[in-house]
Coordinates of C-alpha atoms in Angstrom, one line a residue:
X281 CA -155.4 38.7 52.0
X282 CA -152.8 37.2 54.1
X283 CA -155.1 35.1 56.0
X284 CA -156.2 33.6 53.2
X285 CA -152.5 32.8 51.9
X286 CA -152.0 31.2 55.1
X287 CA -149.2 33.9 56.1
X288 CA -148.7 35.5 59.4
X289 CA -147.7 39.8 59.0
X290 CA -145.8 39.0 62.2
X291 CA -143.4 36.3 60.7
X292 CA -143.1 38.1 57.6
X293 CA -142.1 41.8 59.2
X294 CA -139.8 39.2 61.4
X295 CA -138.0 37.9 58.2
X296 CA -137.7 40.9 56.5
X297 CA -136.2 42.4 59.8
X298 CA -133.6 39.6 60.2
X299 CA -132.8 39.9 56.5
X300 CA -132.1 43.7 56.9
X301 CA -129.7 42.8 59.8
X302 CA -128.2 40.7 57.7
X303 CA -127.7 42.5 54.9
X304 CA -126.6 45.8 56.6
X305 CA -123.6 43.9 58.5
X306 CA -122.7 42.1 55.1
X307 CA -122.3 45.7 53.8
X308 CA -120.7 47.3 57.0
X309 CA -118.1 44.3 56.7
X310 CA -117.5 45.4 53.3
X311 CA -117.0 48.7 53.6
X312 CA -114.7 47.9 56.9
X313 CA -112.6 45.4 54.4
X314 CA -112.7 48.0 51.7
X315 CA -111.3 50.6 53.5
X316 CA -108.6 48.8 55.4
X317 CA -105.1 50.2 54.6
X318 CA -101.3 49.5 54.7
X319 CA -101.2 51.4 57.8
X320 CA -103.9 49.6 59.5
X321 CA -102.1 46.1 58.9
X322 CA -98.9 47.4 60.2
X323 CA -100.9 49.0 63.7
X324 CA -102.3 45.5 63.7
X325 CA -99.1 43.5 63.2
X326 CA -97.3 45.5 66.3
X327 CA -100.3 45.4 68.6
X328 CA -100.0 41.3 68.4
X329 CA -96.8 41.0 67.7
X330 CA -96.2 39.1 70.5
X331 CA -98.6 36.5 70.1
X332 CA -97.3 35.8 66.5
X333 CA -94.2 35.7 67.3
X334 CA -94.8 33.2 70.4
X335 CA -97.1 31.0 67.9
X336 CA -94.6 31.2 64.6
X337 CA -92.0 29.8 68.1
X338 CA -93.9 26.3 69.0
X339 CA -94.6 26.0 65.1
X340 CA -91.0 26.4 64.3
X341 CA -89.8 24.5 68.0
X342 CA -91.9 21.3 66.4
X343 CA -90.5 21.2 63.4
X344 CA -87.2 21.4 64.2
X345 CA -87.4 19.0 67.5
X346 CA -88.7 16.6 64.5
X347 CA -86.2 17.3 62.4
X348 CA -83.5 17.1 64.5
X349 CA -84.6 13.4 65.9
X350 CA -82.5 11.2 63.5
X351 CA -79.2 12.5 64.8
X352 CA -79.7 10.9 68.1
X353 CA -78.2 13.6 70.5
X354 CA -76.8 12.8 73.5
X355 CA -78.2 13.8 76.9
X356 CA -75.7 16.2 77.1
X357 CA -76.1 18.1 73.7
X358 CA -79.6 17.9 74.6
X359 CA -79.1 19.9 77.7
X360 CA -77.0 22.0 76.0
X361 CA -79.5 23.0 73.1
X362 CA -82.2 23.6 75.3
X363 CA -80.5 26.2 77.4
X364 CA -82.8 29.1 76.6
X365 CA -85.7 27.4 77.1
X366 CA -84.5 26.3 80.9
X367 CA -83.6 29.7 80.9
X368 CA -86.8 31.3 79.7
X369 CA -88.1 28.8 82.3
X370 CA -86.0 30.3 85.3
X371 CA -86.9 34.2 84.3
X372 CA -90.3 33.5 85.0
X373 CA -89.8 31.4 88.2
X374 CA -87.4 34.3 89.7
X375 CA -91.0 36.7 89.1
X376 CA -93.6 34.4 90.6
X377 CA -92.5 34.7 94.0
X378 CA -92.8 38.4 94.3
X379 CA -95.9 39.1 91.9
X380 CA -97.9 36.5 94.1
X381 CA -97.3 39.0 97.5
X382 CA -97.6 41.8 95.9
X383 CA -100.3 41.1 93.9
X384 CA -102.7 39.8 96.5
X385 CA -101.4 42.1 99.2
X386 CA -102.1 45.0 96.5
X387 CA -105.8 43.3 95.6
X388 CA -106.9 42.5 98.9
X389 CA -106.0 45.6 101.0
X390 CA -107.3 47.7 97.6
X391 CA -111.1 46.2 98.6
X392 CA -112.9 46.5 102.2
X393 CA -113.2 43.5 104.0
X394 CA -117.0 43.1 103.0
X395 CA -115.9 43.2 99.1
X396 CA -113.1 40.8 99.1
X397 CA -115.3 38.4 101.1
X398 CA -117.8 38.1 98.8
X399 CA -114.9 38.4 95.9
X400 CA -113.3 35.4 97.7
X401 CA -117.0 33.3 97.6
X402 CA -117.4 33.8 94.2
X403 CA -113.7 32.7 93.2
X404 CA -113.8 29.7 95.7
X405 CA -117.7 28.6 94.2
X406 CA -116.4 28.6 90.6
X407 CA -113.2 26.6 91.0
X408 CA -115.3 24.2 93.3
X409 CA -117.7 23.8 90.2
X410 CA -115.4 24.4 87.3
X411 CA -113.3 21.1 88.8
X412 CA -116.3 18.9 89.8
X413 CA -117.3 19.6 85.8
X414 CA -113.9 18.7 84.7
X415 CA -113.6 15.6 86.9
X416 CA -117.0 14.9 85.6
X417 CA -116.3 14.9 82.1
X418 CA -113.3 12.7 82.4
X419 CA -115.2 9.7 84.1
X420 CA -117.4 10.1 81.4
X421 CA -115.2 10.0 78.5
X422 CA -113.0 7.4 79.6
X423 CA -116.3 5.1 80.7
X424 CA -117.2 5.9 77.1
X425 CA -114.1 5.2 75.1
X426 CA -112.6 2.5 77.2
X427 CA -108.8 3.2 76.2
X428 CA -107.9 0.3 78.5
X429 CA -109.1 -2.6 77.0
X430 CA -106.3 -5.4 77.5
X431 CA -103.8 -6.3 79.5
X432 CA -100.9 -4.4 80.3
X433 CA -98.2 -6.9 79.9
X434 CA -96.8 -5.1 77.1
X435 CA -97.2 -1.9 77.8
X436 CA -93.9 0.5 78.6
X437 CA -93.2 1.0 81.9
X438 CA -90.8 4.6 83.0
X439 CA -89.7 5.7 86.0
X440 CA -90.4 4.9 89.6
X441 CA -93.3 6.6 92.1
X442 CA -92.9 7.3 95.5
X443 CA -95.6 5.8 98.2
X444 CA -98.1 8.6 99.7
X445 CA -101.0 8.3 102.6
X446 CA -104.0 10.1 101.5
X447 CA -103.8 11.1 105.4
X448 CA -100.5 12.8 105.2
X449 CA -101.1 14.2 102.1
X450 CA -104.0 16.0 103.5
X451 CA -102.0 16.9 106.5
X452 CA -99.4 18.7 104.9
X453 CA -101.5 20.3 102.3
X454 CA -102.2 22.2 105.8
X455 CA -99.2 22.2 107.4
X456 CA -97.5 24.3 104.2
X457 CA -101.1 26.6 104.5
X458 CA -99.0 27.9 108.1
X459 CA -95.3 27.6 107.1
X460 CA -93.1 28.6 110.5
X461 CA -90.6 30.5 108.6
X462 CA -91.8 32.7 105.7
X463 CA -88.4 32.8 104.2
X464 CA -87.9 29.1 104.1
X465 CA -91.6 29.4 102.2
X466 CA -90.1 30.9 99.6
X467 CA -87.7 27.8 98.2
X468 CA -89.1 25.0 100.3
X469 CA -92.2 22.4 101.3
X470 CA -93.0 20.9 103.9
X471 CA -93.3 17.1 102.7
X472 CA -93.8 13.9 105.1
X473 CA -91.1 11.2 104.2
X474 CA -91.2 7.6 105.9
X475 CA -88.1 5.6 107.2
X476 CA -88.3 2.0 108.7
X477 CA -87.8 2.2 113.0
X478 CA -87.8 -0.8 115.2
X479 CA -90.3 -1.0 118.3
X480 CA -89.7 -3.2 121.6
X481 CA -93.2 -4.9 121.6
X482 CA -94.3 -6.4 125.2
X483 CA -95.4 -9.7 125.2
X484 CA -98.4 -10.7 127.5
X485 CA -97.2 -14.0 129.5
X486 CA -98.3 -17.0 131.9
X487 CA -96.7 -15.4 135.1
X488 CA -95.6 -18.9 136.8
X489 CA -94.0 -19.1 133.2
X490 CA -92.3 -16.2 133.2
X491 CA -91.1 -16.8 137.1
X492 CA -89.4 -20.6 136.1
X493 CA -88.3 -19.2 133.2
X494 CA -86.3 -16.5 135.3
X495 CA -85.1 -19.4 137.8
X496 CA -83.3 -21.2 134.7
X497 CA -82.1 -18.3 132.6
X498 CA -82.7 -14.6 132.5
X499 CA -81.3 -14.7 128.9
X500 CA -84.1 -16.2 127.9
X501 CA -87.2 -14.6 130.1
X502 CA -85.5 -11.5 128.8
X503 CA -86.3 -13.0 124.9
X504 CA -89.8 -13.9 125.6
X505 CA -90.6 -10.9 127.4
X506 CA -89.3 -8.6 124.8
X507 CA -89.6 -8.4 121.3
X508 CA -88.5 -5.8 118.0
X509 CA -90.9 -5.2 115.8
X510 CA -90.0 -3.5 112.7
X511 CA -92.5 -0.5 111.2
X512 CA -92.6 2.3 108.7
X513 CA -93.1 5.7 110.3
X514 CA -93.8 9.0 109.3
X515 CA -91.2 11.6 109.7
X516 CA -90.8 15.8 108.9
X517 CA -89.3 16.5 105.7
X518 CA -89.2 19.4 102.8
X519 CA -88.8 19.6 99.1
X520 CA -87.6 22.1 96.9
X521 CA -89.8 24.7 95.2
X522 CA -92.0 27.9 96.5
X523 CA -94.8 27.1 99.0
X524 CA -97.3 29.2 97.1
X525 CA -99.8 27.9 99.5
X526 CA -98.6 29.8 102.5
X527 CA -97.3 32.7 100.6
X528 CA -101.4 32.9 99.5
X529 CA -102.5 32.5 103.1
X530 CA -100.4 35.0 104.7
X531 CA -100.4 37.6 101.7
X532 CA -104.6 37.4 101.8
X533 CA -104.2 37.5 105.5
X534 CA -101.6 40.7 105.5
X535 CA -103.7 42.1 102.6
X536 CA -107.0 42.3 104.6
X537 CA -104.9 43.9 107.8
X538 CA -103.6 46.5 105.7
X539 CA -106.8 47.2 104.1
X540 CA -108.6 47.5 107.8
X541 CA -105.6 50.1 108.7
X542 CA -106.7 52.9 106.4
X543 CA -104.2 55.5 106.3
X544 CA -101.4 53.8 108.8
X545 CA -101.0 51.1 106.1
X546 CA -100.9 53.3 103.5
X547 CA -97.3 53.8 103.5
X548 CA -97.3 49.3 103.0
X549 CA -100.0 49.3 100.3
X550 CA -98.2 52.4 98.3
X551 CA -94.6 49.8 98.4
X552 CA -96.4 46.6 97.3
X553 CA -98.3 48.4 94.5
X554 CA -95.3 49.9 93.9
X555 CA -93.3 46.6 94.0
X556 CA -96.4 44.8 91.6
X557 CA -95.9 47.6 89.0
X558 CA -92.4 47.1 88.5
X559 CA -92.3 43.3 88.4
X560 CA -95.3 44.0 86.1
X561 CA -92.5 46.5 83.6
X562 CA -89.8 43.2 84.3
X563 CA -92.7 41.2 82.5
X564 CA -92.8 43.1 79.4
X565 CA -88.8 42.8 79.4
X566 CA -88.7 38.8 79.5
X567 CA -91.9 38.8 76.8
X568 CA -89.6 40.0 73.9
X569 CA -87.7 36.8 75.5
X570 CA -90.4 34.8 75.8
X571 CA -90.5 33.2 71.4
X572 CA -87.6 32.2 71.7
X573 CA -87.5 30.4 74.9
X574 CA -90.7 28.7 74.4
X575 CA -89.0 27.8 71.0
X576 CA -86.1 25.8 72.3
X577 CA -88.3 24.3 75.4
X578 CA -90.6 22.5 72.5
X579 CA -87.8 21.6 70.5
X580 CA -85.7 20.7 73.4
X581 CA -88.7 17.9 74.6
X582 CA -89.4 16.6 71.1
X583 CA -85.7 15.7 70.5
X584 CA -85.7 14.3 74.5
X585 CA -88.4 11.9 73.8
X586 CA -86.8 8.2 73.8
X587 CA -89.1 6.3 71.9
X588 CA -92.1 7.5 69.6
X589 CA -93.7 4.4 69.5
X590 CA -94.2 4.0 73.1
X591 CA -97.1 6.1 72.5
X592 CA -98.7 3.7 69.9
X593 CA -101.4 1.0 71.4
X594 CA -103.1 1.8 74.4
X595 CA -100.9 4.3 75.8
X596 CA -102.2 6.3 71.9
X597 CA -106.0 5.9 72.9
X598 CA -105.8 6.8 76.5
X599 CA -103.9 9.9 75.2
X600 CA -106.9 10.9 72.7
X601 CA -109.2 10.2 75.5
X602 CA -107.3 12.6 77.7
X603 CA -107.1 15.5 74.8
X604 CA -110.5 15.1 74.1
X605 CA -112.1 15.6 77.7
X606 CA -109.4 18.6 77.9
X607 CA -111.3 19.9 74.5
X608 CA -114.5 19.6 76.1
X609 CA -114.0 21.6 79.1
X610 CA -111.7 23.9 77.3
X611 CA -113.7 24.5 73.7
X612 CA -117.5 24.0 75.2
X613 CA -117.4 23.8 79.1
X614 CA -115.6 27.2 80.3
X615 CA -116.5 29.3 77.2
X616 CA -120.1 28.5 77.7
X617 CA -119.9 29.0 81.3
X618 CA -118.3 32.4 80.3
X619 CA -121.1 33.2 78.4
X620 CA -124.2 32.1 80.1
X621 CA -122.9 34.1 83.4
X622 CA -121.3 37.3 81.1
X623 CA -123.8 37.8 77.9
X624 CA -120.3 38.3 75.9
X625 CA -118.4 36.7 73.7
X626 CA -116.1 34.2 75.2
X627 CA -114.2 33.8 72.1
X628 CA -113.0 38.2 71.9
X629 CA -111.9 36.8 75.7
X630 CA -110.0 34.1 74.6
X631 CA -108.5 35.3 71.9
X632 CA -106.7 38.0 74.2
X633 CA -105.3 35.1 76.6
X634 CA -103.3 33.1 73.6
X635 CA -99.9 34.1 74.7
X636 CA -100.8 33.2 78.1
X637 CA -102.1 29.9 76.4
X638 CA -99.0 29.5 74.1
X639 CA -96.7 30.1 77.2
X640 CA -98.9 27.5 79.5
X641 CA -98.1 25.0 76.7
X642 CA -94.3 25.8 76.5
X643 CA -93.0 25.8 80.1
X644 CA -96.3 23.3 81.3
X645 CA -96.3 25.7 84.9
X646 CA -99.2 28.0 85.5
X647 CA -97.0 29.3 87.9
X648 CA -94.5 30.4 85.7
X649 CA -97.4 31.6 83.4
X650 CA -98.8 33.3 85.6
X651 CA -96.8 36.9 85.0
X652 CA -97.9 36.8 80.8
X653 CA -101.6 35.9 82.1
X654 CA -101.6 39.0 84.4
X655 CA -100.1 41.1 81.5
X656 CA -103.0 39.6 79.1
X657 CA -106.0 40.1 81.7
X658 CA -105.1 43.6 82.4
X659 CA -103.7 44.9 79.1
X660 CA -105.6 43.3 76.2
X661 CA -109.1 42.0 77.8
X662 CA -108.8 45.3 80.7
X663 CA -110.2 43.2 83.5
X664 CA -109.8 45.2 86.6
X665 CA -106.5 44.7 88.8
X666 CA -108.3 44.4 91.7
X667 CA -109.9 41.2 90.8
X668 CA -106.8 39.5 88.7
X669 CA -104.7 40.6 92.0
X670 CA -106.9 38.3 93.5
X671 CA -108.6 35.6 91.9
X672 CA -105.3 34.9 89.5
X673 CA -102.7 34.2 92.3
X674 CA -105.6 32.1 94.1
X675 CA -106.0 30.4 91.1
X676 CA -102.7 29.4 89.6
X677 CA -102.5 27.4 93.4
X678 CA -105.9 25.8 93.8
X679 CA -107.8 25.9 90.9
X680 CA -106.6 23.2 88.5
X681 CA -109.4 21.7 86.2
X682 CA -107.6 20.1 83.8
X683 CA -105.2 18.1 86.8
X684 CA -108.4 17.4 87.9
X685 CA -109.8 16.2 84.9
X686 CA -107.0 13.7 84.3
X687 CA -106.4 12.4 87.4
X688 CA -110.0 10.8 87.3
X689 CA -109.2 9.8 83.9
X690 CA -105.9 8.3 84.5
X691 CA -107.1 6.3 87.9
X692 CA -110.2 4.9 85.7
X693 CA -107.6 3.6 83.0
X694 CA -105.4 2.0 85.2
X695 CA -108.2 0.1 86.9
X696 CA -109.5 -0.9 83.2
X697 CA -106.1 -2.0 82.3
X698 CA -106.1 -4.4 85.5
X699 CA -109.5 -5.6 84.9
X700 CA -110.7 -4.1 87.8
X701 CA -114.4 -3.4 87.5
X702 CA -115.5 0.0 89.7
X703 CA -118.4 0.2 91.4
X704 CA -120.4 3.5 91.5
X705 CA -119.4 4.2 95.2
X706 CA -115.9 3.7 94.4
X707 CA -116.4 6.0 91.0
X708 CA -117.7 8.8 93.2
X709 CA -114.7 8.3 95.9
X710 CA -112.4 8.8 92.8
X711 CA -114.0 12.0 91.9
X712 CA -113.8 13.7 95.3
X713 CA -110.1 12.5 95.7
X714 CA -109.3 13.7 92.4
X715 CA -110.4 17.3 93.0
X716 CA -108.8 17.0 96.6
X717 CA -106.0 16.4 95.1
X718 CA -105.9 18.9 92.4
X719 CA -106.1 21.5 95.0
X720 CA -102.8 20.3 96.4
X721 CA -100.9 20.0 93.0
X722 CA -98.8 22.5 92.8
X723 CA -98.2 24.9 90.0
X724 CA -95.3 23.0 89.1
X725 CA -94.1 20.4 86.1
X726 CA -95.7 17.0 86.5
X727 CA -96.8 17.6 90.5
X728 CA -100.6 15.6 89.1
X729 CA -98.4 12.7 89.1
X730 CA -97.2 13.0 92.9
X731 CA -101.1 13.5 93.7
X732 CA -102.0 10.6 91.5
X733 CA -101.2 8.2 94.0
X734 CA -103.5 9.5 96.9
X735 CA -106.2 8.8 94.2
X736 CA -105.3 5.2 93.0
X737 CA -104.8 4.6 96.8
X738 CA -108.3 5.8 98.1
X739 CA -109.3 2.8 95.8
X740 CA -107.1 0.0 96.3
X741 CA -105.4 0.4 92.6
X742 CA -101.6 -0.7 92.3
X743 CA -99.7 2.4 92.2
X744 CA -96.6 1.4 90.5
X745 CA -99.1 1.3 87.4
X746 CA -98.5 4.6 87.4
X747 CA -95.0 4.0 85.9
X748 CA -97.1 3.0 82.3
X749 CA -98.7 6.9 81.8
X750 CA -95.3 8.7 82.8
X751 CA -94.2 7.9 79.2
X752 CA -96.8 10.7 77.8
X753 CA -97.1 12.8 80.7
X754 CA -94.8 15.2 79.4
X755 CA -96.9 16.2 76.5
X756 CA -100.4 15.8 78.5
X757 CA -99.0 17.7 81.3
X758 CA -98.4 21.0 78.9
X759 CA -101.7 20.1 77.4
X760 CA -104.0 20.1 81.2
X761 CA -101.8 23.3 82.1
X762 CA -103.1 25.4 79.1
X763 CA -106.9 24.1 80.4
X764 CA -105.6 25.3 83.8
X765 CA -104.6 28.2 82.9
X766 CA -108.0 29.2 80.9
X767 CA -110.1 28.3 83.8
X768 CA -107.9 31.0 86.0
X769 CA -108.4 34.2 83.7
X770 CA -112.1 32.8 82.6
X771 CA -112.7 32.8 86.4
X772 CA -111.1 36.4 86.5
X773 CA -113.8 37.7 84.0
X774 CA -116.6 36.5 85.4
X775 CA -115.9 37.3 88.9
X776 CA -115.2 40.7 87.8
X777 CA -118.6 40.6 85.8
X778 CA -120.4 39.7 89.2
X779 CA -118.1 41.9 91.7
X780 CA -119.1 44.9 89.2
X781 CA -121.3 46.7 91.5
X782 CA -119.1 46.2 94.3
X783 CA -116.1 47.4 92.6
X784 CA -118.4 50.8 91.5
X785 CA -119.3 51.5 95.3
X786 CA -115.9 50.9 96.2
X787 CA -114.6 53.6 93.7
X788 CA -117.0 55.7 94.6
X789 CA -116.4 55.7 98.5
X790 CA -112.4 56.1 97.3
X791 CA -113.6 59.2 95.5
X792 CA -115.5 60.3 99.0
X793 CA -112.7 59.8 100.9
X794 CA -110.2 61.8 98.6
X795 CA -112.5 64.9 98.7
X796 CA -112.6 64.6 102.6
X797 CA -109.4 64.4 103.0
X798 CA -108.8 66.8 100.9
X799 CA -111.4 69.3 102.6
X800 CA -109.5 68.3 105.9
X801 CA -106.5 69.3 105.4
X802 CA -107.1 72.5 104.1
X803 CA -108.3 74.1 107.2
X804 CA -105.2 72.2 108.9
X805 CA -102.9 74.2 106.3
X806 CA -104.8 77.3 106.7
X807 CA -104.2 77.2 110.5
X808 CA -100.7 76.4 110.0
X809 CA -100.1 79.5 107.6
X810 CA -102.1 81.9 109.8
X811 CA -100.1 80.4 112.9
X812 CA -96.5 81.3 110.7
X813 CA -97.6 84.6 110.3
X814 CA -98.8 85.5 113.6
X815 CA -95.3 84.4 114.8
X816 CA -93.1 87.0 114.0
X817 CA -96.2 89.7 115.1
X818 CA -95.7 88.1 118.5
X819 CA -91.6 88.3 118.5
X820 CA -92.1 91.9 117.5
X821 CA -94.2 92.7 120.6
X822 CA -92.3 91.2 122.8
X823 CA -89.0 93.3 121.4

């Protein structure tokens, strides 16, 4: 009979199946609504209590930086008003320094050799891909939209940018990889500066010349002979702020010497997990701090702003091209990646980050986030310490998608707002600069634009056109962090999804080893007793 309606059994029992499903979740979610209680709101309301109280702050923190606009503060009350922000801002900083040691020292020397190895790989393969994506998508989108259509006569110019050779750039990306003095890593970076020297340049001349001109006047052979010549040279010099990049290196490095010890490093691995723990406790402190903070920083940036509608005309498309590559790799890219490697739900993963998220956006470091994104990774999504030890600290250095991502945005605009028509092998130069340079932006405030001029200058672009963006980098800057920041802790989960096997064995060789020692120090303890009570047999004999 169903043949001859034209009906398949197999789709129909398929149907029915999916309608079941269906209709037994729609009654399960019923029965979970119906039976939800006072006391179940108020567990609810205490468990993320931080996260609503840090999103009710930036809510609040843009309402009134709006609201207090019209009364045109001066840059002193400005200061003054966002105090605890800059000091929300500090509490963080003075945390980063140790939690990066002790962390990776903690999550390297916590592995074997063998484990970490293939740990590193993993992390180092997804931030390589994760960025080429990102850079990717923002040649794409801003080839698409074409936010610089024009000329940029009247556009806004701000501030002034500082000349950089790709060359030395590179250089000292691995000169600070080897800093000489690991306590002058901890405040300072090593940074090539140029100053203008003049060079005695030899002259090649006719010799019977040179031998008349002697004979009349040596004042003047000594003219032709010799000659300044003025040039710019580089020179060694430092800037302020943490060289994470060192402190990684030698942390990794001491982490994996530790870790071959065994039981002579123990007594070093049991201080920094020690140290990690209570920095860790000091975190949980400074996040009952943290609403408020993130409050005034918002507030504090919003009433800061000069002009509002500086960011009209061009400078308002090429930010909309710029949030919506971000959205991309945020919203589709990451979570997708998440899930095609994972089988789980990126969005429960997510959705335990958002006060990492809300923090990124309110102090625009993923340095300074990086103590709430440990607390989130560990606490609420339970990724294993081993990995966040290691592929969080790592990550808040090298891996920045969302610099990376508007970097080759920006240096596309800037050559469409010249007129300056890019050819594909100059597109592709763009995108290798661009995540070059991302990997030695710093985790600090507005370090893409430092970097931006290796990429405009591996082109030919002017880089005083620089100077025309720096009027909404403040707000695109918090807005790539929060993308930088959700490519570190996405990278966390699914390194820890594909280390899981590795992390098992390693457990269970820990447990071996326990129950060996354990087994060898009893017949120590026993031969230490028996030898205590032959003793005073022996003194007795010999009386």
């Amino acid at each position: 009979m169903t043949k001859g309606n034209g009906e398949d059994p197999k789709t129909g029992s398929r149907m029915e199946r999916i309608q079941q499903g269906v209709r037994k979740r729609t009654l399960l979610a019923k029965k979970k609504v119906q039976s939800i209680t006072k006391d179940d709101v108020k567990s609810y309301l205490l468990r993320n209590a931080f996260v609503l109280f840090t999103v009710i702050a930036v809510i609040l923190g843009v309402i009134l930086g709006f609201s207090l606009r019209p009364y045109k503060m001066s840059y002193r009350e400005v200061k003054y008003f966002s105090f605890p922000g800059e000091l929300l801002m500090r509490m963080l900083q003075m945390l980063v320094l140790p939690l990066i040691v002790s962390s990776l020292v903690t999550g390297i020397a916590a592995l074997d050799s063998k484990a970490s190895g293939k740990m590193g790989v993993r992390a180092v393969v997804y931030y390589m891909s994760t960025t080429i994506i990102a850079v990717l998508i923002g040649i794409i989108i801003v080839v698409i939209i074409h936010p610089g259509k024009g000329t940029k006569e009247n556009m806004h110019r701000e501030g002034k940018i500082e000349q950089v050779t790709a060359a030395d750039a590179f250089l000292d990306l691995i000169r600070n990889m080897f800093p000489p003095n690991l306590v002058e890593a901890c405040f300072k970076q090593f940074k090539t500066n140029y100053e203008k020297r003049m060079f005695k340049v030899g002259i090649p001349s006719n010799d019977t010349s040179t031998v008349a001109s002697i004979i009349s006047n040596v004042s003047e052979a000594m003219e032709t002979l010799t000659q300044l010549k003025e040039e710019i040279v580089p020179v060694p010099g430092s800037v302020n702020g943490v060289n994470a990049l060192g402190l990684v290196v030698f942390s990794i490095s001491f982490g994996l010497v530790i870790g071959s010890m065994r039981e002579q490093g123990q007594a070093l691995k049991d201080f920094f997990d020690s140290l990690n723990e209570a920095i860790m406790r000091l975190v949980a402190l400074i996040m009952w701090y943290a609403p408020l903070g993130i409050l005034f920083l918002i507030a504090g940036k919003i009433v800061e702003m000069e002009d509002m509608g500086v960011i009209g005309g061009q400078l308002a498309m090429y930010t909309v091209t710029v949030i919506i590559g971000l959205l991309i790799h945020a919203v589709i890219v990451l979570p997708l990646l998440y899930f095609l490697i994972t089988r789980k739900n990126p969005w429960v993963f997510i959705g335990g980050l958002i006060q990492a998220l809300v923090t990124a956006l309110g102090t625009s470091s993923s340095s300074a986030t990086l103590p709430v994104t440990f607390k989130c990774l560990e606490e609420i999504n339970g990724v294993d310490k081993r990995v966040t030890r290691f592929v969080l600290p790592v990550g808040a250095t090298i891996n920045m998608d969302g610099t990376a991502l508007y970097e080759a945005l920006a240096a596309i605009f800037i050559a469409q707002v010249n007129n300056f028509d890019l050819n594909f092998g100059q597109i592709i130069t763009i995108s290798i600069t661009a995540t070059a340079a991302s990997i030695g932006a710093a985790g600090i405030p507005q370090a893409g634009l430092v970097t931006m001029v290796i990429v405009l200058t591996s082109v030919g672009l002017p880089t005083d056109d620089i100077t025309l963006i720096i009027a909404v980098d403040w707000f695109l800057d918090r807005l790539r962090t929060t993308t930088n920041v959700l490519g570190d802790s996405i990278g966390a989960g699914i390194v820890e999804h594909l280390s899981r096997h590795e992390l098992k064995n390693r457990d269970a060789e820990m447990g071996n080893s326990v129950i060996e020692e354990n087994e060898m120090k009893k017949p120590y303890q026993l031969i230490s007793q028996e030898n205590e009570s032959e003793k005073p047999l022996d003194s007795e004999t010999k009386m």
